[in-house]
Short mmCIF file of C-alpha atoms in Angstrom, two decimals:
data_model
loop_
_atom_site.label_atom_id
_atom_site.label_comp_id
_atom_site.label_asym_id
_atom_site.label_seq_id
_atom_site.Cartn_x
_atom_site.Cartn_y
_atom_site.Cartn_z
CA UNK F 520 -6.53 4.34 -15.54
CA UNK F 521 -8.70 1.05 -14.72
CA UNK F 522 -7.03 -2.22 -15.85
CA UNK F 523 -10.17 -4.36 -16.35
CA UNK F 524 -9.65 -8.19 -16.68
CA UNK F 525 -12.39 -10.32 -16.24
CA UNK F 526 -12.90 -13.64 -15.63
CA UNK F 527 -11.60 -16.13 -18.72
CA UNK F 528 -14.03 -18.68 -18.43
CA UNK F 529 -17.50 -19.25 -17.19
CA UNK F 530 -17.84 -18.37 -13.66
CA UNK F 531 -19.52 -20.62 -10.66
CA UNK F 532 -22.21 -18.19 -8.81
CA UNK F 533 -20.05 -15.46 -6.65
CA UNK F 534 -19.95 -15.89 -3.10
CA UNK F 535 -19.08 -12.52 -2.77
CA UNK F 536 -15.16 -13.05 -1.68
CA UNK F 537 -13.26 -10.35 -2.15
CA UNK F 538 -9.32 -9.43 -2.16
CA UNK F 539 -7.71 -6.31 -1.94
CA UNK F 540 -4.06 -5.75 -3.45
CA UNK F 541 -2.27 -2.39 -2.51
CA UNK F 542 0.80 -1.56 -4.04
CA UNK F 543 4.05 1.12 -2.66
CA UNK F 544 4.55 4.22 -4.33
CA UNK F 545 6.41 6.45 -1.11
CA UNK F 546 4.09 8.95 1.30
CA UNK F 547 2.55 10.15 -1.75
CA UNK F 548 1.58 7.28 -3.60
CA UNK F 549 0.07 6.19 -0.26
CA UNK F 550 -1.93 9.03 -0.86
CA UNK F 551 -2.94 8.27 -4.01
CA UNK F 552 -3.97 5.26 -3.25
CA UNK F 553 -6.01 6.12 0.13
CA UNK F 554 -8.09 8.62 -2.52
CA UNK F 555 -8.35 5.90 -4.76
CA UNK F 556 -9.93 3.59 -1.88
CA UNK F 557 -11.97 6.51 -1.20
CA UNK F 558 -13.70 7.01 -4.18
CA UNK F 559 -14.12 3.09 -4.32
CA UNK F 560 -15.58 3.40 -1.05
CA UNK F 561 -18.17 6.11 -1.68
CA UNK F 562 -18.95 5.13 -5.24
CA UNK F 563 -19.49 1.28 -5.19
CA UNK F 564 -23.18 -0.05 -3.16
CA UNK F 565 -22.13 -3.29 -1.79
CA UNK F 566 -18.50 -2.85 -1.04
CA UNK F 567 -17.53 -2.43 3.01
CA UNK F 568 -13.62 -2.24 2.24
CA UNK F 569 -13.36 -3.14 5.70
CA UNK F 570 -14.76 -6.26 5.16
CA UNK F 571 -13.22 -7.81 2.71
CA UNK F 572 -11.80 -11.50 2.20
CA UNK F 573 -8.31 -11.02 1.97
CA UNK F 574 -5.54 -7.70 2.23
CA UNK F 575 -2.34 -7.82 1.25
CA UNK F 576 -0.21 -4.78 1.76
CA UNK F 577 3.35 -3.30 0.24
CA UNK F 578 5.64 -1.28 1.56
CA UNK F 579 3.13 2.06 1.73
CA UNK F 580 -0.09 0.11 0.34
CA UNK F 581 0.83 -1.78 3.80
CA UNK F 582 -0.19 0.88 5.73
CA UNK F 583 -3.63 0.75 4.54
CA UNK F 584 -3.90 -2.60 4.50
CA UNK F 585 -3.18 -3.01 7.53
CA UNK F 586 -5.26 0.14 8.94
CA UNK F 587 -8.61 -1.80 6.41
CA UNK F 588 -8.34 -5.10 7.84
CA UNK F 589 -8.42 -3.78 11.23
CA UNK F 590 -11.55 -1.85 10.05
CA UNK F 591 -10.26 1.56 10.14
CA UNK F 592 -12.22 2.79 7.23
CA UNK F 593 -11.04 5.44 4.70
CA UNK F 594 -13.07 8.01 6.38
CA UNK F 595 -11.31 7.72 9.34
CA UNK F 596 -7.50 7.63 7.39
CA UNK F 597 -8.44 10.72 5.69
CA UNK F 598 -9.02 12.31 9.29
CA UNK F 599 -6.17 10.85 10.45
CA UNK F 600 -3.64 11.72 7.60
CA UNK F 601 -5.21 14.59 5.41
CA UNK F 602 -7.62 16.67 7.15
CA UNK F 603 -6.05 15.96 11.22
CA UNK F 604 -9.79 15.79 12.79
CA UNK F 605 -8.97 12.02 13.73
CA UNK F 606 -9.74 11.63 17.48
CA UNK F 607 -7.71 8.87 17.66
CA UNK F 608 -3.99 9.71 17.05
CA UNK F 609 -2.27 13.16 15.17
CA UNK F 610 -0.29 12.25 12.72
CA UNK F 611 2.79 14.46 12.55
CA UNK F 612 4.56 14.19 8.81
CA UNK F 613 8.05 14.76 10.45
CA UNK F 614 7.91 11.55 12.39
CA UNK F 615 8.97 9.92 8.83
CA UNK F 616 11.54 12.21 8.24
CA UNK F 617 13.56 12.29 11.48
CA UNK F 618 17.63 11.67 10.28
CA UNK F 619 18.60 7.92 11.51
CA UNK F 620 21.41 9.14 13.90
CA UNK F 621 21.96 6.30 15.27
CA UNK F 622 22.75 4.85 11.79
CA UNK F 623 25.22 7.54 11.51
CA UNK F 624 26.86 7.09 14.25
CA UNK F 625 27.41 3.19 14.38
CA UNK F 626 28.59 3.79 11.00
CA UNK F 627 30.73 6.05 11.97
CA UNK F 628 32.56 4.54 14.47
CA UNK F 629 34.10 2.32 12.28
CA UNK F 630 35.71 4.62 10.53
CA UNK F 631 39.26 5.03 12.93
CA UNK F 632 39.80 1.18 12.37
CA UNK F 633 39.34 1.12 8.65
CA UNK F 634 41.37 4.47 8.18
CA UNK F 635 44.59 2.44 10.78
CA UNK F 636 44.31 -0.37 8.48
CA UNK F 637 44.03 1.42 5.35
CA UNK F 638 47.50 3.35 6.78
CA UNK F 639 49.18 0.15 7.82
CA UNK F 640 48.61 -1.59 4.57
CA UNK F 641 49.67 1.63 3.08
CA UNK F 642 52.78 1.92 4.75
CA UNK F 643 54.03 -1.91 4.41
CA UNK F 644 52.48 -2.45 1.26
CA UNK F 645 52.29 1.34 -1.00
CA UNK F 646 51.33 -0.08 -4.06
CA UNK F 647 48.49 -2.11 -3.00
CA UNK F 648 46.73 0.67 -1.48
CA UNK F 649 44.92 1.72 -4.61
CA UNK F 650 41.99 4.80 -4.61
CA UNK F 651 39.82 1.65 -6.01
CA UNK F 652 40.69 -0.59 -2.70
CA UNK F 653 40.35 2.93 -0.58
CA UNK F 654 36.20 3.32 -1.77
CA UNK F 655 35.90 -0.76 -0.99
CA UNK F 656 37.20 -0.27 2.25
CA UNK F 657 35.01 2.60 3.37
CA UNK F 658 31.87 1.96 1.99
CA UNK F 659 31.07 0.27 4.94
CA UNK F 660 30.73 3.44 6.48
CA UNK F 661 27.82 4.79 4.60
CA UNK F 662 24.68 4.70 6.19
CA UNK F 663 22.36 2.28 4.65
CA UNK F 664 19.39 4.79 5.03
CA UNK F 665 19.11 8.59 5.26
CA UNK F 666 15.78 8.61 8.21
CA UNK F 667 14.63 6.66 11.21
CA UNK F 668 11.63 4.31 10.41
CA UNK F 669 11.33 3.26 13.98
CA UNK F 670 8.79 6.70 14.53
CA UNK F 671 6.65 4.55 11.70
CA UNK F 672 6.18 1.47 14.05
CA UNK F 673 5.53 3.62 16.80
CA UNK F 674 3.19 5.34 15.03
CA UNK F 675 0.98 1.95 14.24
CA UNK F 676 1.79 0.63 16.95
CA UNK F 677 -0.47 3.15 18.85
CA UNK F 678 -3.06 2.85 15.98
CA UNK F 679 -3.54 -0.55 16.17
CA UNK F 680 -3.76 -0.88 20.03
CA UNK F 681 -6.69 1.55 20.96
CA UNK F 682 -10.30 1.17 19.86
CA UNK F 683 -10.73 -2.39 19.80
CA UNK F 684 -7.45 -2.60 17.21
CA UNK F 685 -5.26 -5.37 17.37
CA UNK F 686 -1.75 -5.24 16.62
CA UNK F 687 -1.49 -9.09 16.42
CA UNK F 688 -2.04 -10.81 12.25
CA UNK F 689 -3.53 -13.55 14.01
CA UNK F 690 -6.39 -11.56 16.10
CA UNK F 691 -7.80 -10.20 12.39
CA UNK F 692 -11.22 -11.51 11.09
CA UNK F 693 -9.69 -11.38 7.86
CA UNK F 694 -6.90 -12.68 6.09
CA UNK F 695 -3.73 -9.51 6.32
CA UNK F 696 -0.81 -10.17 4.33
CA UNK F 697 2.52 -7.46 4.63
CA UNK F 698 5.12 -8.41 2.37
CA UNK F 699 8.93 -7.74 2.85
CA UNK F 700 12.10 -8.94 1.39
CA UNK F 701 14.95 -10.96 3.14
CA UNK F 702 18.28 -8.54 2.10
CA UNK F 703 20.19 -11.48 2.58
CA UNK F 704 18.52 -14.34 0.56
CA UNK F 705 16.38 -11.59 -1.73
CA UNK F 706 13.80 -13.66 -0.91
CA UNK F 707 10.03 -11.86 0.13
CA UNK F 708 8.21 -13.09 3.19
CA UNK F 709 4.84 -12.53 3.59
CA UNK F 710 4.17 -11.62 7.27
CA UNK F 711 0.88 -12.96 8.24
CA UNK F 712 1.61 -16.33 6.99
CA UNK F 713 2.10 -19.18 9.06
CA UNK F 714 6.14 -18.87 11.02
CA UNK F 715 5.73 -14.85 10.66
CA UNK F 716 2.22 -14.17 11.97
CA UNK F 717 3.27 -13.45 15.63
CA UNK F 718 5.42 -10.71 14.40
CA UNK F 719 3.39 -7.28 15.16
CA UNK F 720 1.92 -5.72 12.39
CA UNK F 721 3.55 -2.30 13.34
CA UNK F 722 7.00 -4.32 12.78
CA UNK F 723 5.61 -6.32 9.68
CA UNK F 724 4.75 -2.69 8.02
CA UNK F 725 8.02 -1.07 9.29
CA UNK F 726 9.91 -3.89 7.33
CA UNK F 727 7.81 -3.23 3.89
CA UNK F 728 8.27 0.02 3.77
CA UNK F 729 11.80 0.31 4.54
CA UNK F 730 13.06 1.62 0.82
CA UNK F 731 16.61 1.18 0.49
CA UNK F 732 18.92 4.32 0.61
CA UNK F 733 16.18 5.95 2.47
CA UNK F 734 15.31 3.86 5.32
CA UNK F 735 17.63 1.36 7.22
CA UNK F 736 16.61 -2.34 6.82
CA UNK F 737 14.40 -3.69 10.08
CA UNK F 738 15.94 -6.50 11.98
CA UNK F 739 13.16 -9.06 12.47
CA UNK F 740 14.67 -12.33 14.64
CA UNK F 741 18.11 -11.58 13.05
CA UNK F 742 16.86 -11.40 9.63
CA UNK F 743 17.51 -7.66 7.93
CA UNK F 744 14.15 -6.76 5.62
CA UNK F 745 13.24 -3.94 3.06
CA UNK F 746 10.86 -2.92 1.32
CA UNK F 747 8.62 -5.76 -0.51
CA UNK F 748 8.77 -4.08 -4.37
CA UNK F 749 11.75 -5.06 -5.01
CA UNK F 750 10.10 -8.23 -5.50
CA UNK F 751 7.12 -7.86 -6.92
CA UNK F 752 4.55 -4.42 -7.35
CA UNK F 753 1.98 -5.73 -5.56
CA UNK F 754 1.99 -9.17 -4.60
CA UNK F 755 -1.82 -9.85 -6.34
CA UNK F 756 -1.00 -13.91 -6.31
CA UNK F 757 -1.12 -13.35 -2.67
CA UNK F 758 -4.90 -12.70 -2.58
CA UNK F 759 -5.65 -14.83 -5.87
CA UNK F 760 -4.53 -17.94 -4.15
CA UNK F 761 -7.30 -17.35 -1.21
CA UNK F 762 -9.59 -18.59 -3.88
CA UNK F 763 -11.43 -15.03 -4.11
CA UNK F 764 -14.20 -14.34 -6.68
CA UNK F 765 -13.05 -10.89 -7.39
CA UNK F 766 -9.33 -8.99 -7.26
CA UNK F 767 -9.20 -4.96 -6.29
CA UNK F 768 -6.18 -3.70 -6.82
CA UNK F 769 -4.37 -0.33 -6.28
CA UNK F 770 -0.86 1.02 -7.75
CA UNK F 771 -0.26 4.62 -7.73
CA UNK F 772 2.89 4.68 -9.96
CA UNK F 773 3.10 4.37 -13.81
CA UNK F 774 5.26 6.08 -16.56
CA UNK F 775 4.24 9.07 -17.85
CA UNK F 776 3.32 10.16 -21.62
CA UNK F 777 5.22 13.22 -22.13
CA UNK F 778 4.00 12.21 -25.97
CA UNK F 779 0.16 12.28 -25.01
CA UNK F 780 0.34 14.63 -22.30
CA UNK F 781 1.69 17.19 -25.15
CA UNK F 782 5.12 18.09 -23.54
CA UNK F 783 6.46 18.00 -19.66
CA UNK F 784 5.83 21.60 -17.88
CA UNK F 785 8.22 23.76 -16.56
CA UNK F 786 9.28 24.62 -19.80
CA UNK F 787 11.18 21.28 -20.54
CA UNK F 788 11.09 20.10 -23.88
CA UNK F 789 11.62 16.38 -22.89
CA UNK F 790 11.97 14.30 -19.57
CA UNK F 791 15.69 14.11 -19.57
CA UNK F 792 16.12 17.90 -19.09
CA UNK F 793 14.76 17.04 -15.48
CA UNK F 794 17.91 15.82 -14.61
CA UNK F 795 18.77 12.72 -12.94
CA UNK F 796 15.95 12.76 -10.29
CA UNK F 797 13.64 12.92 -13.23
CA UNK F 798 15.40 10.31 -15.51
CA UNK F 799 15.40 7.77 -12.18
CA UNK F 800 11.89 8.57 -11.44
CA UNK F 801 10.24 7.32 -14.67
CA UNK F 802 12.90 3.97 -15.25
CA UNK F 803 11.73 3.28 -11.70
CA UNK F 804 8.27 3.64 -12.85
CA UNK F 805 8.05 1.70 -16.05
CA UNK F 806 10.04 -1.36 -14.08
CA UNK F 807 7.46 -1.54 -11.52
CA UNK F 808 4.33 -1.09 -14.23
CA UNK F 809 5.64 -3.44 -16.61
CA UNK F 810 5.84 -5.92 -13.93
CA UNK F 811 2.90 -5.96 -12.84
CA UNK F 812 1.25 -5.95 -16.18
CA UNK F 813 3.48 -8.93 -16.95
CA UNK F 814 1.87 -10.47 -13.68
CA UNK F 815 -1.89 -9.58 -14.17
CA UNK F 816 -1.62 -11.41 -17.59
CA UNK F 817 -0.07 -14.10 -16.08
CA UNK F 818 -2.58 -14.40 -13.01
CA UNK F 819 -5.78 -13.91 -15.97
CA UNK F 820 -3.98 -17.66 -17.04
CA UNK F 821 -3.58 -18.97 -13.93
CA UNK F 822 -7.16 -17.73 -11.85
CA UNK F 823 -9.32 -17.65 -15.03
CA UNK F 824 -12.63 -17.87 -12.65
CA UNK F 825 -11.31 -14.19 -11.19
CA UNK F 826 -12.74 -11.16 -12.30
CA UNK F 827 -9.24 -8.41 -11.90
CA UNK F 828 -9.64 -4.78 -11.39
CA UNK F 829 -6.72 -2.48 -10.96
CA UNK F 830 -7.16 1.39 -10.47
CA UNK F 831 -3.53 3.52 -11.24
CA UNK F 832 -2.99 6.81 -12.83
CA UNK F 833 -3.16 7.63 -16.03
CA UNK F 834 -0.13 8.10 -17.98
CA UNK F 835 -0.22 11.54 -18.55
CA UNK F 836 -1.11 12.32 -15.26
CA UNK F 837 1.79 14.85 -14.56
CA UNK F 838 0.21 15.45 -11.45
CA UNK F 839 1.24 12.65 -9.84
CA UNK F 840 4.41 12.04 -11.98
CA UNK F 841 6.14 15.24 -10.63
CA UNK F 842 5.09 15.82 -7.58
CA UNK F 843 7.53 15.17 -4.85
CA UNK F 844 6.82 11.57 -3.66
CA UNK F 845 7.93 13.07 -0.06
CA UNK F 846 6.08 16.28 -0.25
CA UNK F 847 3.90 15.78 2.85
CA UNK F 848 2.05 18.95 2.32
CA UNK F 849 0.70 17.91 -1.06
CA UNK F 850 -1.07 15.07 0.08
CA UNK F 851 -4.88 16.96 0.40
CA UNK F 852 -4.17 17.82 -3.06
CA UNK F 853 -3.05 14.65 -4.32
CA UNK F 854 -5.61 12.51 -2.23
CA UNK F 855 -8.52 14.76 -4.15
CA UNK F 856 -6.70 14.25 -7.64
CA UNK F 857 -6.69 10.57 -7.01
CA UNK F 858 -10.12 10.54 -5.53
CA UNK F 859 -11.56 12.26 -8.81
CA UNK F 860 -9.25 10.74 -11.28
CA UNK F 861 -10.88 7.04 -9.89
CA UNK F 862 -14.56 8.45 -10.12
CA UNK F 863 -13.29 9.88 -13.65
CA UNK F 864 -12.14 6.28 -14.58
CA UNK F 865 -15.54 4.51 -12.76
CA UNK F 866 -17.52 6.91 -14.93
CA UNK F 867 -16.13 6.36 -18.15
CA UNK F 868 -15.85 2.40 -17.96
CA UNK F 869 -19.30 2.00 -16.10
CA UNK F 870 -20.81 0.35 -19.15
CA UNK F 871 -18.00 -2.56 -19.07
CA UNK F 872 -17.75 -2.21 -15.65
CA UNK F 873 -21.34 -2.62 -14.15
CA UNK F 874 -21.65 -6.26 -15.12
CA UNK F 875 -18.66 -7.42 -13.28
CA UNK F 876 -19.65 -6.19 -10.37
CA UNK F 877 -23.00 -7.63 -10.37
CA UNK F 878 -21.76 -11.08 -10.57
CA UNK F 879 -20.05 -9.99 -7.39
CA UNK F 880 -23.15 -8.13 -5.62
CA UNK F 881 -21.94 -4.39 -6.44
CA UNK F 882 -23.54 -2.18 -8.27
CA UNK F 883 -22.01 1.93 -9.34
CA UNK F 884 -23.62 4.94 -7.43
CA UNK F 885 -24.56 6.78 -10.44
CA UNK F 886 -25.75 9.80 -8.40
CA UNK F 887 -21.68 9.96 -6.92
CA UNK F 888 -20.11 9.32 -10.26
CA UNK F 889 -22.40 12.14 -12.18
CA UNK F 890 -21.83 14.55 -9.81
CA UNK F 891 -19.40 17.37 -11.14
CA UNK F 892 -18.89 18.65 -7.27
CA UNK F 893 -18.04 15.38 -5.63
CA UNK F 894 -15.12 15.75 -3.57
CA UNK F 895 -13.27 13.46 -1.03
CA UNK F 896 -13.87 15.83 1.85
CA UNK F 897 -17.32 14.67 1.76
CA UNK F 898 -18.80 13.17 4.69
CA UNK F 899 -15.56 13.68 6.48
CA UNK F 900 -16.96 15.46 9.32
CA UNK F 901 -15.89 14.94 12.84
CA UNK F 902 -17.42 11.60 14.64
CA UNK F 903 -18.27 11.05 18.31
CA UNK F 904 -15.56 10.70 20.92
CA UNK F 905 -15.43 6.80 21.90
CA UNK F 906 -13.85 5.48 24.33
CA UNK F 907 -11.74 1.58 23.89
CA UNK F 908 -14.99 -0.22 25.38
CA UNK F 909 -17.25 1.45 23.35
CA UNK F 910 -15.35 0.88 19.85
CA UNK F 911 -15.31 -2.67 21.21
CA UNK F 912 -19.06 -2.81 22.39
CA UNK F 913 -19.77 -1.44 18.33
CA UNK F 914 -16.93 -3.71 16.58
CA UNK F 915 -19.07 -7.29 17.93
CA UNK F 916 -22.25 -5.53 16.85
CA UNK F 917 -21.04 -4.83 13.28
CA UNK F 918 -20.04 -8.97 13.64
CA UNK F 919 -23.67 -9.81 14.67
CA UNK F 920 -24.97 -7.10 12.29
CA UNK F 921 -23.00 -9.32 8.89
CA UNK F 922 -23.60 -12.43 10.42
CA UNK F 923 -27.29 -11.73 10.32
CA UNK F 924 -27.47 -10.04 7.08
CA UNK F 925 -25.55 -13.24 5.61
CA UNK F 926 -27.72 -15.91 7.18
CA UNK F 927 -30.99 -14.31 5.50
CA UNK F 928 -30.60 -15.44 2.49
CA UNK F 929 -30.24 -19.20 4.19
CA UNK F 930 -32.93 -18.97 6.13
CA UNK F 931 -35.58 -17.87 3.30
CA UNK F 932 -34.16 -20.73 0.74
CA UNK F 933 -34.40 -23.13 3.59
CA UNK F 934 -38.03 -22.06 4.16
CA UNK F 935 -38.40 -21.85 0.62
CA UNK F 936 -37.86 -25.55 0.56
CA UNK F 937 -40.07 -26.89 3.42
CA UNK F 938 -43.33 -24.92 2.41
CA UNK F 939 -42.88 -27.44 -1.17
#
């Protein structure tokens, strides 16, 4: 589904400055999303993703955020994370799914205290001692997430430090945002921002994505962070307030229809006969969609000069609804559902869509979005073998390559005016 909002009121000439917004959604909304970016990436003439104005990043939209602004295009993160042709680094899925032991265990080692105390108090006091006052006392104990996240920081951390990378916010051409949330105020920081930018981005993205219950929260300078949706979906007001010209946005999860979709599958005559899992799923869903709607019309008052494009699913895209959102081997399939369900979306809105992004400098492929075959495994072949200097060596020539392309213009109004 595209959620078009363009600009309110008349709009000063673009200068081309453009934000990118990705929202969380789990492993496999991440997916969704890097097909999304994908098909945005093959479809639209004028848009370098890597290039843009301003990224902000949540919890698993953080990951590519991070991976654009450091100009690791979505070529290379499909090699890297669907197909496993990346020369770079192999991504192994279990790395996310390793049990937090040590979690366990400090947790654990509590318990002989708390079950002497619970005995002394029982003993003086064996009417006080409640089965109530027995689950306060122990829930201590329980582990505040189920897997290690510190294999994700490791994990970027070696992305972002070989081929001319940088694992530093305040080494980026452009503007990277990750967004967490302080457990203990409930407060989101935006790391990136001035009094968090020296914190690595491998650490910032760690912190966003740690989803409570899953993942224990990330100690950052004594401050305990998880993940940044339980503030906000994505965080848009972050880029709007660089004073961009036009808003991308990505957020892979939405309710689904069962009523326009016809009727769930496996045989289940409405959602609640999936059980709990199911019944969580879509609440959690329609909170973080309504939100964000809520926001967009908000930010369409507030930046009226901003043209606003989100891409998401469609609501009765079961497809994405019930797949596993930790089902690691899915994510080829998912990544080419989302990659054709965005051309599907670019193709049917082009007429609306076409004039927006001319004010911007874009224009639609039509040959991409009328072709029945496209798939996102196009033009991922492998690349040459580089080395750090050489990524670096072609990195400063991109920079004098852009900084060429964007002085032309200059130079022929300038000349433009002399010769009258």
């Amino acid at each position: 589904m595209l959620v078009l909002q363009p600009a309110r009121k008349r709009q000063p000439p673009s200068q081309g400055r453009i934000g990118l917004a990705i929202a969380g959604g789990g492993p496999i909304g991440g997916m969704y999303e890097l097909g999304a970016l994908r098909a945005l990436d093959v479809s639209i003439e004028g848009l370098d993703l890597t290039r843009l104005e301003v990224y902000v990043g949540v919890s698993s939209g953080a990951f590519l955020a991070a991976g654009l602004a450091n100009r690791l295009d979505t070529a290379e993160m499909c090699r890297i994370f669907i197909t496993g042709d990346s020369d770079d680094v192999k991504f192994q899925p279990h790395m996310f799914l390793r049990p937090a032991f040590m979690e366990y265990v400090r947790r654990a080692a509590a318990v002989p205290r708390l079950a002497f105390d619970w005995w002394k108090d029982l003993l003086t006091d064996p009417s006080g001692s409640h089965l109530s006052e027995l689950v306060g006392r122990f829930s201590g104990v329980i582990p505040t997430g189920l897997f290690d996240n510190r294999g994700i920081e490791r994990f970027l951390r070696q992305v972002f430090t070989i081929r001319g990378r940088s694992n530093d916010f305040r080494e980026m051409a452009a503007k990277l945002y990750v967004v967490a949330v302080d457990l203990d105020s409930g407060q989101a920081v935006r790391f990136g921002s001035p009094g968090w930018d020296d914190v690595p981005i491998s650490r910032a993205v760690q912190a966003s994505s740690a989803l409570p219950g899953l993942y224990p929260p990330v100690d950052v300078r004594g401050h305990h962070f998880v993940d940044g949706a339980l503030r906000r979906t994505m965080h848009a007001s972050v880029v709007l307030d660089h004073g961009i010209d036009l808003m991308l946005g990505v957020n892979p999860f939405v309710p689904f229809n069962a009523k326009t979709a016809g009727r769930p599958p496996d045989g289940m005559e409405n959602l609640s006969e999936g059980g709990l899992p199911v019944v969580l799923s879509q609440t959690f869903r329609t909170l973080l969609q309504s939100r964000m709607r809520v926001g967009l019309e908000k930010y369409a008052e507030r930046y009226p000069d901003v043209d606003q494009v989100v891409f998401e699913p469609n609501e009765d895209d079961g497809e994405m609804f019930f797949t596993n959102v930790f089902s690691y081997s899915s994510r080829q399939r998912v990544t080419e559902h989302a990659f054709r369900s965005t051309l599907n979306d670019l193709r049917r809105r082009r007429d609306e869509l076409a004039p927006v992004l001319a004010r911007h400098g874009l224009s639609l492929r039509q040959s991409v979005l009328d072709n029945p075959a496209a798939s996102i495994m196009d033009g991922l072949g492998l690349v040459p073998t580089v080395t750090d200097t050489t990524a670096q060596l072609r990195r400063a020539l991109d920079d004098v390559e852009l900084l060429v392309r964007n002085r032309r213009p200059n130079r022929r109004r300038t000349g433009a005016t002399s010769r009258r």
